[in-house]
Coordinates of C-alpha atoms in Angstrom, one line a residue:
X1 CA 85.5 56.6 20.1
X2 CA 82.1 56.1 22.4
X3 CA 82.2 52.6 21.9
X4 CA 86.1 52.2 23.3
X5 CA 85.3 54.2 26.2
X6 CA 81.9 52.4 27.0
X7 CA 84.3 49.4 27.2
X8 CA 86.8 50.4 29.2
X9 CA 84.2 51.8 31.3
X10 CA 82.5 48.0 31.2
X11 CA 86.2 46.6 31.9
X12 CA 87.2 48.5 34.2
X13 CA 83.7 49.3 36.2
X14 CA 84.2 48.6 39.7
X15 CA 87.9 50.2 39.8
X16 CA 85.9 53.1 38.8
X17 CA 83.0 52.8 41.2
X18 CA 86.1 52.6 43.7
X19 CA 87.9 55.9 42.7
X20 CA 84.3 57.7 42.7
X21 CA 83.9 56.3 46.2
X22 CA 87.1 57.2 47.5
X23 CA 86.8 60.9 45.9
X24 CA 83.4 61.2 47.6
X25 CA 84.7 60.0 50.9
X26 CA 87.6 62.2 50.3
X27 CA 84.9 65.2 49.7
X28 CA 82.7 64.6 52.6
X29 CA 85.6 64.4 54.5
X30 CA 87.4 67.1 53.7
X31 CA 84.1 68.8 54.0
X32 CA 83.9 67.5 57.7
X33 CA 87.3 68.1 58.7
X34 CA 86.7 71.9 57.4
X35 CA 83.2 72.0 59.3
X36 CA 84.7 71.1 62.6
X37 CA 88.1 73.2 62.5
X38 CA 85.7 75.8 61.9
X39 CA 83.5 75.2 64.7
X40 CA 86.5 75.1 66.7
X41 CA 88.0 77.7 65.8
X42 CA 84.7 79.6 66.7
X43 CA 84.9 77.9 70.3
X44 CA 88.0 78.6 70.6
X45 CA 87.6 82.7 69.7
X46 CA 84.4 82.8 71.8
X47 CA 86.3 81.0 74.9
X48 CA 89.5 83.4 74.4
X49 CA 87.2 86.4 73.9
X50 CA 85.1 85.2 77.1
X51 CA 88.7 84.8 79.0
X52 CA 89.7 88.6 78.2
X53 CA 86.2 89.5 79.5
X54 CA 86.3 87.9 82.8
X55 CA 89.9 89.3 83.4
X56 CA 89.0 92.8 82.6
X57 CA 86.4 92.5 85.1
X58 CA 88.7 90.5 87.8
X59 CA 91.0 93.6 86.7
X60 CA 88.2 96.0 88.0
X61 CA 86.7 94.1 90.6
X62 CA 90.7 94.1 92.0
X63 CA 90.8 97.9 91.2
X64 CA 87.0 98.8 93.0
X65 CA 88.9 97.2 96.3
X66 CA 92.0 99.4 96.0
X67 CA 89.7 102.5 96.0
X68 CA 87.4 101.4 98.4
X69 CA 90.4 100.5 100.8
X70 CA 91.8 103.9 100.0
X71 CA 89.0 105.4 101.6
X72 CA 88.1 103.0 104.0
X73 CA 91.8 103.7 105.8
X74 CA 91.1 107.2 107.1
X75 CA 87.6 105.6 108.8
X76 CA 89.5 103.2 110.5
X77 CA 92.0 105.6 111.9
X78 CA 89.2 107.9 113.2
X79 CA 87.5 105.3 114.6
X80 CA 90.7 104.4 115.9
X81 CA 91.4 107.5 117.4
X82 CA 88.3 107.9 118.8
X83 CA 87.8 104.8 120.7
X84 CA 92.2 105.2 121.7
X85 CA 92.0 108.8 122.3
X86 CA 95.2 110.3 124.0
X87 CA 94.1 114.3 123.5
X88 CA 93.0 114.0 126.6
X89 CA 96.3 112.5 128.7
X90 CA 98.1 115.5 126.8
X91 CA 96.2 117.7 127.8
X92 CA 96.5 116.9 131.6
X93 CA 100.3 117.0 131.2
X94 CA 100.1 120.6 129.4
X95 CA 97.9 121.4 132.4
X96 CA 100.2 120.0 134.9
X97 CA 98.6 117.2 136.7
X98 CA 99.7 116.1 140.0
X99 CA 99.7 112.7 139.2
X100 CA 102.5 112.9 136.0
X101 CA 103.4 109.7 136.1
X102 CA 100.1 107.7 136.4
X103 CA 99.1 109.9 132.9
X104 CA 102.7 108.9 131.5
X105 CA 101.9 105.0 132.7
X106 CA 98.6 105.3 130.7
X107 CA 100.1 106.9 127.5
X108 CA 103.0 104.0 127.6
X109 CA 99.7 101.5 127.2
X110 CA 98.1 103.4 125.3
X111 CA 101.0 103.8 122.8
X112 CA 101.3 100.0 122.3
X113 CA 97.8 99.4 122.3
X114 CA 97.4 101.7 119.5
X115 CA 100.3 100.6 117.2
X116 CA 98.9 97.2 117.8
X117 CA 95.2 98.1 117.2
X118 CA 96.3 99.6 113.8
X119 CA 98.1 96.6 112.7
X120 CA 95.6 94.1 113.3
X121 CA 92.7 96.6 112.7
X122 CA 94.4 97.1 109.0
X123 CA 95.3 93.4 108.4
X124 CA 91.6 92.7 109.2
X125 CA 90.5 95.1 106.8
X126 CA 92.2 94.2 104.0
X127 CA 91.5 90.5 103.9
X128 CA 87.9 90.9 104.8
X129 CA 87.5 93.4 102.2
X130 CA 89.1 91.4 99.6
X131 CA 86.8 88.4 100.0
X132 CA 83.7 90.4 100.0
X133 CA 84.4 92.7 96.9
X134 CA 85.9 89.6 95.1
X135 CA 83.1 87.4 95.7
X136 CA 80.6 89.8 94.9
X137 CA 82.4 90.3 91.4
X138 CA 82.0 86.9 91.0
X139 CA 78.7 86.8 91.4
X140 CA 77.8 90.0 89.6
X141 CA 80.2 88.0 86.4
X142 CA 77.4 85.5 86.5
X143 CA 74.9 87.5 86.2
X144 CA 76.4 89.3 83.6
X145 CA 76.8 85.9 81.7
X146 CA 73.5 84.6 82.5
X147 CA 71.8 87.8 81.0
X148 CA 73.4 87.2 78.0
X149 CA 72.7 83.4 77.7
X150 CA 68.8 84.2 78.6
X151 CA 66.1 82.9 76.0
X152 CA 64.2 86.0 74.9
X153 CA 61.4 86.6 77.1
X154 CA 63.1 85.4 80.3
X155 CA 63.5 87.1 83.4
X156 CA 66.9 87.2 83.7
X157 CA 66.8 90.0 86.5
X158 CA 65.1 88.1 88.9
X159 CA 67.9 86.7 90.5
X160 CA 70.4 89.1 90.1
X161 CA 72.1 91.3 92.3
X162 CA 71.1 94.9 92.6
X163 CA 72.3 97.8 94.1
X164 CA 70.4 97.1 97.0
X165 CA 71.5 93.7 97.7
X166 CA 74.9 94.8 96.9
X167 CA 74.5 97.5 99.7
X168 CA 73.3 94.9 102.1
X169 CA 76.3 92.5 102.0
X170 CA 78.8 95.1 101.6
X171 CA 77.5 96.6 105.1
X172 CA 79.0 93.3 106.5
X173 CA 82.1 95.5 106.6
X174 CA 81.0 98.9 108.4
X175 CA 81.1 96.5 111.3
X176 CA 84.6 95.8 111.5
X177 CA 84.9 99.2 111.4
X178 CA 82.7 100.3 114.5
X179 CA 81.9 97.8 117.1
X180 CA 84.1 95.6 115.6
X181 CA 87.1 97.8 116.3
X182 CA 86.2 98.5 119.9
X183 CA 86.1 95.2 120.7
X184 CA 89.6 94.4 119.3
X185 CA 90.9 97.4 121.3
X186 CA 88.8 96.1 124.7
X187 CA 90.3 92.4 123.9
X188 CA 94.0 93.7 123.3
X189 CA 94.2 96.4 126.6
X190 CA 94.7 93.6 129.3
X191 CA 96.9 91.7 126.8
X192 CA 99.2 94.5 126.0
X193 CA 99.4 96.8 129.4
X194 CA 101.9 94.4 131.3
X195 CA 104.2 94.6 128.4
X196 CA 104.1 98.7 128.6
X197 CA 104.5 98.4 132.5
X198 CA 107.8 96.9 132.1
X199 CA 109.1 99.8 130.5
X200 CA 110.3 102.5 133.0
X201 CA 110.2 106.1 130.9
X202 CA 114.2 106.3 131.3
X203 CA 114.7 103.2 130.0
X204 CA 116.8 103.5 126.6
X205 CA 115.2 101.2 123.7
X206 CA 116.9 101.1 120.3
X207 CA 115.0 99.5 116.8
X208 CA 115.8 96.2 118.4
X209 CA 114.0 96.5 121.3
X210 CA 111.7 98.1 119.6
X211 CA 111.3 94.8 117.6
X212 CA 111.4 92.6 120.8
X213 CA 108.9 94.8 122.3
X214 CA 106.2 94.2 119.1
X215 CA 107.5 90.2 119.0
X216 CA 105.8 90.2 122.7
X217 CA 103.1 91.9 122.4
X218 CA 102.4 89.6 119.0
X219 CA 103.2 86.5 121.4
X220 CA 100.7 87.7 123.8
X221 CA 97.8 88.1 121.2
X222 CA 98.7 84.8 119.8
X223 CA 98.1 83.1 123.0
X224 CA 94.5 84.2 122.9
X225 CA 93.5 81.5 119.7
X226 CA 89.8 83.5 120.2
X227 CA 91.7 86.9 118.9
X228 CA 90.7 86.1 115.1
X229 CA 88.5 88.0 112.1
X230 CA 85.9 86.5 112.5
X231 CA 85.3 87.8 116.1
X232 CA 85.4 91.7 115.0
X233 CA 84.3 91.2 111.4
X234 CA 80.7 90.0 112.5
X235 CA 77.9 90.7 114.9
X236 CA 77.1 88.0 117.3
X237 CA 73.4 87.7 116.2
X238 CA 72.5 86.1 112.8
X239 CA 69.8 88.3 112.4
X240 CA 72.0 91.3 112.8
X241 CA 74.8 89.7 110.4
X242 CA 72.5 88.8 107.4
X243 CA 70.0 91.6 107.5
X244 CA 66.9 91.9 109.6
X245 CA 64.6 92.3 106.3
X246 CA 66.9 89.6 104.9
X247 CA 65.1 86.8 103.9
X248 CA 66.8 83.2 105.3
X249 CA 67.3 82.2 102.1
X250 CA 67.4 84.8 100.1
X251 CA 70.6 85.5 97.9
X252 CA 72.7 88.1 100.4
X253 CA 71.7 85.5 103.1
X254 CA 73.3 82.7 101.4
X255 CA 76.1 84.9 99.4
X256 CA 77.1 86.1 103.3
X257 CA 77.0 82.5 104.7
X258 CA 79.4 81.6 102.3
X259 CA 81.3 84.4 102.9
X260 CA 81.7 83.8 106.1
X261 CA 83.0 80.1 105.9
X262 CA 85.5 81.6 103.8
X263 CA 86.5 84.1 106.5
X264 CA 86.7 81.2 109.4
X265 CA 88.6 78.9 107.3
X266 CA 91.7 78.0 109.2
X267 CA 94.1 79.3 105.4
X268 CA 92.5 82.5 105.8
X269 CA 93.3 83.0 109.3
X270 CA 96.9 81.9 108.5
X271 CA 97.0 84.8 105.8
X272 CA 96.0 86.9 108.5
X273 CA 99.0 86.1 110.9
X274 CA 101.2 86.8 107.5
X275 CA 99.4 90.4 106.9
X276 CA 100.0 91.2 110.7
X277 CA 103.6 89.9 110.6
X278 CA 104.4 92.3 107.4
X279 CA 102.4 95.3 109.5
X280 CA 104.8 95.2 112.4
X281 CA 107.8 94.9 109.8
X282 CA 106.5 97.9 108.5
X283 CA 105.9 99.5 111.7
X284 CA 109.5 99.0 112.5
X285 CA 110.5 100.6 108.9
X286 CA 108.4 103.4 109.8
X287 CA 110.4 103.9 113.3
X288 CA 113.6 104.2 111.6
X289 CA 113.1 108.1 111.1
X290 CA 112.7 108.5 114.8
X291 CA 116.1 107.6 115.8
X292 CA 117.7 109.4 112.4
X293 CA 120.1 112.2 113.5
X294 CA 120.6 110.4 117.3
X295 CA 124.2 111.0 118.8
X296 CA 126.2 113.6 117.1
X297 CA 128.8 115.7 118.8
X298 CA 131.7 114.0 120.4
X299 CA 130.1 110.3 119.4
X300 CA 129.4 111.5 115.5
X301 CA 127.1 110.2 113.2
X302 CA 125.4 106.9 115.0
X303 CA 123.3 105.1 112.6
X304 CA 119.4 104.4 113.3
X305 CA 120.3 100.8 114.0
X306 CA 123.2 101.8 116.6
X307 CA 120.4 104.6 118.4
X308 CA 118.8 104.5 121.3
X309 CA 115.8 106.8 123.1
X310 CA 114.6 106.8 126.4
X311 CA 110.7 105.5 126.1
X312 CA 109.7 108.9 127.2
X313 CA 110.2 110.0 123.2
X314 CA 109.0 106.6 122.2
X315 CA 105.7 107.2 123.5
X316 CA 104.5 110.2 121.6
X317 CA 106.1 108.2 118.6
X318 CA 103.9 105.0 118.8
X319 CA 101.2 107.2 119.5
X320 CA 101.2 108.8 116.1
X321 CA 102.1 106.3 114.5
X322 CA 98.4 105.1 113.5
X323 CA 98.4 108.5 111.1
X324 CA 101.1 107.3 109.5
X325 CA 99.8 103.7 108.9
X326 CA 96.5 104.4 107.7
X327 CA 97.0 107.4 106.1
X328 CA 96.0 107.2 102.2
X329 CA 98.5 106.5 99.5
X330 CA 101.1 103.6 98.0
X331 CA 102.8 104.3 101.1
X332 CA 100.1 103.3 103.7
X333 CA 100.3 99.9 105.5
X334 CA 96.8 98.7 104.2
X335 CA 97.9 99.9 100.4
X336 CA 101.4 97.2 101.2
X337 CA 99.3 94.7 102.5
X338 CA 96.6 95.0 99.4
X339 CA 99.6 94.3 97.6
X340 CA 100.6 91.2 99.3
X341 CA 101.3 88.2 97.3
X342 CA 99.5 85.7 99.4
X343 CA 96.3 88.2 99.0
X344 CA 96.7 88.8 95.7
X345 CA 96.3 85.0 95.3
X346 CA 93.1 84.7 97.7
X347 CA 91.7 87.8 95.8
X348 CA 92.0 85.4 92.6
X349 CA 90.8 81.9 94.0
X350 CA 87.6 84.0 95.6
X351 CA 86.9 85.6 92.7
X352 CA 87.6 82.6 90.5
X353 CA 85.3 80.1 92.7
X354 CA 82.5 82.7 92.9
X355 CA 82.4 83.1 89.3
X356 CA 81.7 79.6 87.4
X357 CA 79.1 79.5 85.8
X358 CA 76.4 77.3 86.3
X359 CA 73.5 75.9 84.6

């Protein structure tokens, strides 16, 4: 029995040398094959677990902005209010001044200039806000990755963002919000007060004219290409912008350069336009309860769009109007224009390009 199968095994040596071979090969390879789909598959988990991470913080980088417009809204209508105060022209017609009609001709400008103010003052807001808080979550992502990928031992701190510096570059916005705001009122008085002179107080307007009336004043501002964020969104000196203990190349220095270019990029000011566009739309949708319940008696129900008012009641309605507009709530005008899709989408790409990770 040995002796036949040493001789097949002589006979038939190298088909057997072949088989073994091939079942090796077949081993490693399977071996291989098994190695690497592994591997992959452990990429592939990592890379889907890193992608839920970095959304759930996109999710509440996008969710610290809401807030933080939320409560930046009221600010900007008492600074608003402040710097377009009209207390004081009511109270000289409660008091009876002689000269009626001059304090009527200023609370006609003033009612246009505020309603305008708002708008742009809101639109301004929300799209500087939504690149600094979205690039600062991208950078504070890559910190958060580049802590984890340290070697022991390593300072991974060192060139992180803290509190502090976080504080620093989000001051860039309390300017917008003070001097910054002035300044946009100062730039949009001369623009707007010929458009309110037109307007005699017994003159009847109706949502159209409304409309046409806001379609001029946005024509007027357009005219004026120097009207842009950028303007009111930033001091004039460096210094000032980047922090006076700021060092020139320190990491708020460069995080706000970059910040900036993003801000006076032409697309960006485009977005802008679009955010101002939708504010007057909604301005106009907020009018519509000021000429509800017009006409009646003999004429019967006349529809808001059918209704007219003399100016005289349309000026104490522009004039409150800012309350409505940047009040707090889903309601508000800087909530709607948060919600915008075009800002939505620069909220992503800032966030997105600030956040790759870099070796």
């Amino acid at each position: 029995m040995l002796s036949r199968l040493r001789g097949f095994a002589r006979r038939h040596r190298y088909k057997l040398l072949a088989v073994g071979a091939l079942g090796g090969a077949a081993y490693l390879l399977q071996w291989y094959a098994t190695r690497r789909l592994r591997d992959w598959g452990e990429r592939e988990t990592h890379r889907m677990l890193e992608k839920v991470k970095k959304q759930a913080h996109f999710e509440s980088t996008r969710a610290t902005c809401t807030s933080s417009l939320g409560q930046l809204a009221p600010r900007l209508l008492s600074q608003l209010t402040r710097v377009l105060d009209s207390d004081s022209l009511l109270e000289a017609l409660r008091a009876g001044a002689p000269d009626k009609l001059q304090v009527w001709q200023q609370l006609k400008r003033l009612a246009l200039q505020r309603v305008m103010t708002a708008v742009y003052g809101a639109a301004y807001l929300v799209v500087l806000l939504e690149v600094h808080v979205h690039a600062l979550g991208g950078c504070l992502y890559v910190d958060s990755v580049r802590r984890l990928l340290a070697e022991p031992g390593a300072d991974a701190e060192a060139a992180a963002l803290d509190e502090s510096a976080q504080e620093r570059y989000l001051a860039g916005v309390e300017h917008l919000l003070t001097a910054g705001l002035e300044r946009l009122s100062a730039d949009l008085a001369p623009l707007l007060a010929p458009l309110a002179d037109r307007l005699a107080l017994t003159d009847k307007l109706g949502l159209d004219g409304v409309e046409a009336l806001l379609g001029w004043a946005r024509s007027a501002v357009r005219q004026r290409p120097e009207i842009r964020l950028s303007r009111y969104a930033y001091p004039e000196s460096v210094t000032a912008r980047s922090g006076a203990a700021e060092p020139a190349g320190g990491r708020v220095a460069q995080l706000a350069a970059e910040t900036r270019d993003l801000v006076d990029n032409p697309e960006t000011e485009e977005l802008v336009a679009e955010c101002v566009q939708a504010g007057l739309a909604h301005v106009l949708d907020q009018m519509v309860g000021a000429f509800s319940g017009q006409g009646g008696g003999s004429e019967g129900f006349v529809p808001p769009s059918a209704a007219t008012l003399p100016v005289a009641k349309l000026v104490p309605a522009l004039t409150n109007l800012p309350h409505t507009l940047l009040r707090s709530g889903p309601d508000s005008l800087v909530w709607m224009l948060s919600n915008h899709s075009k800002v939505q989408v620069l909220a992503a790409n800032v966030y997105e390009s600030f956040s790759e990770v870099t070796s």
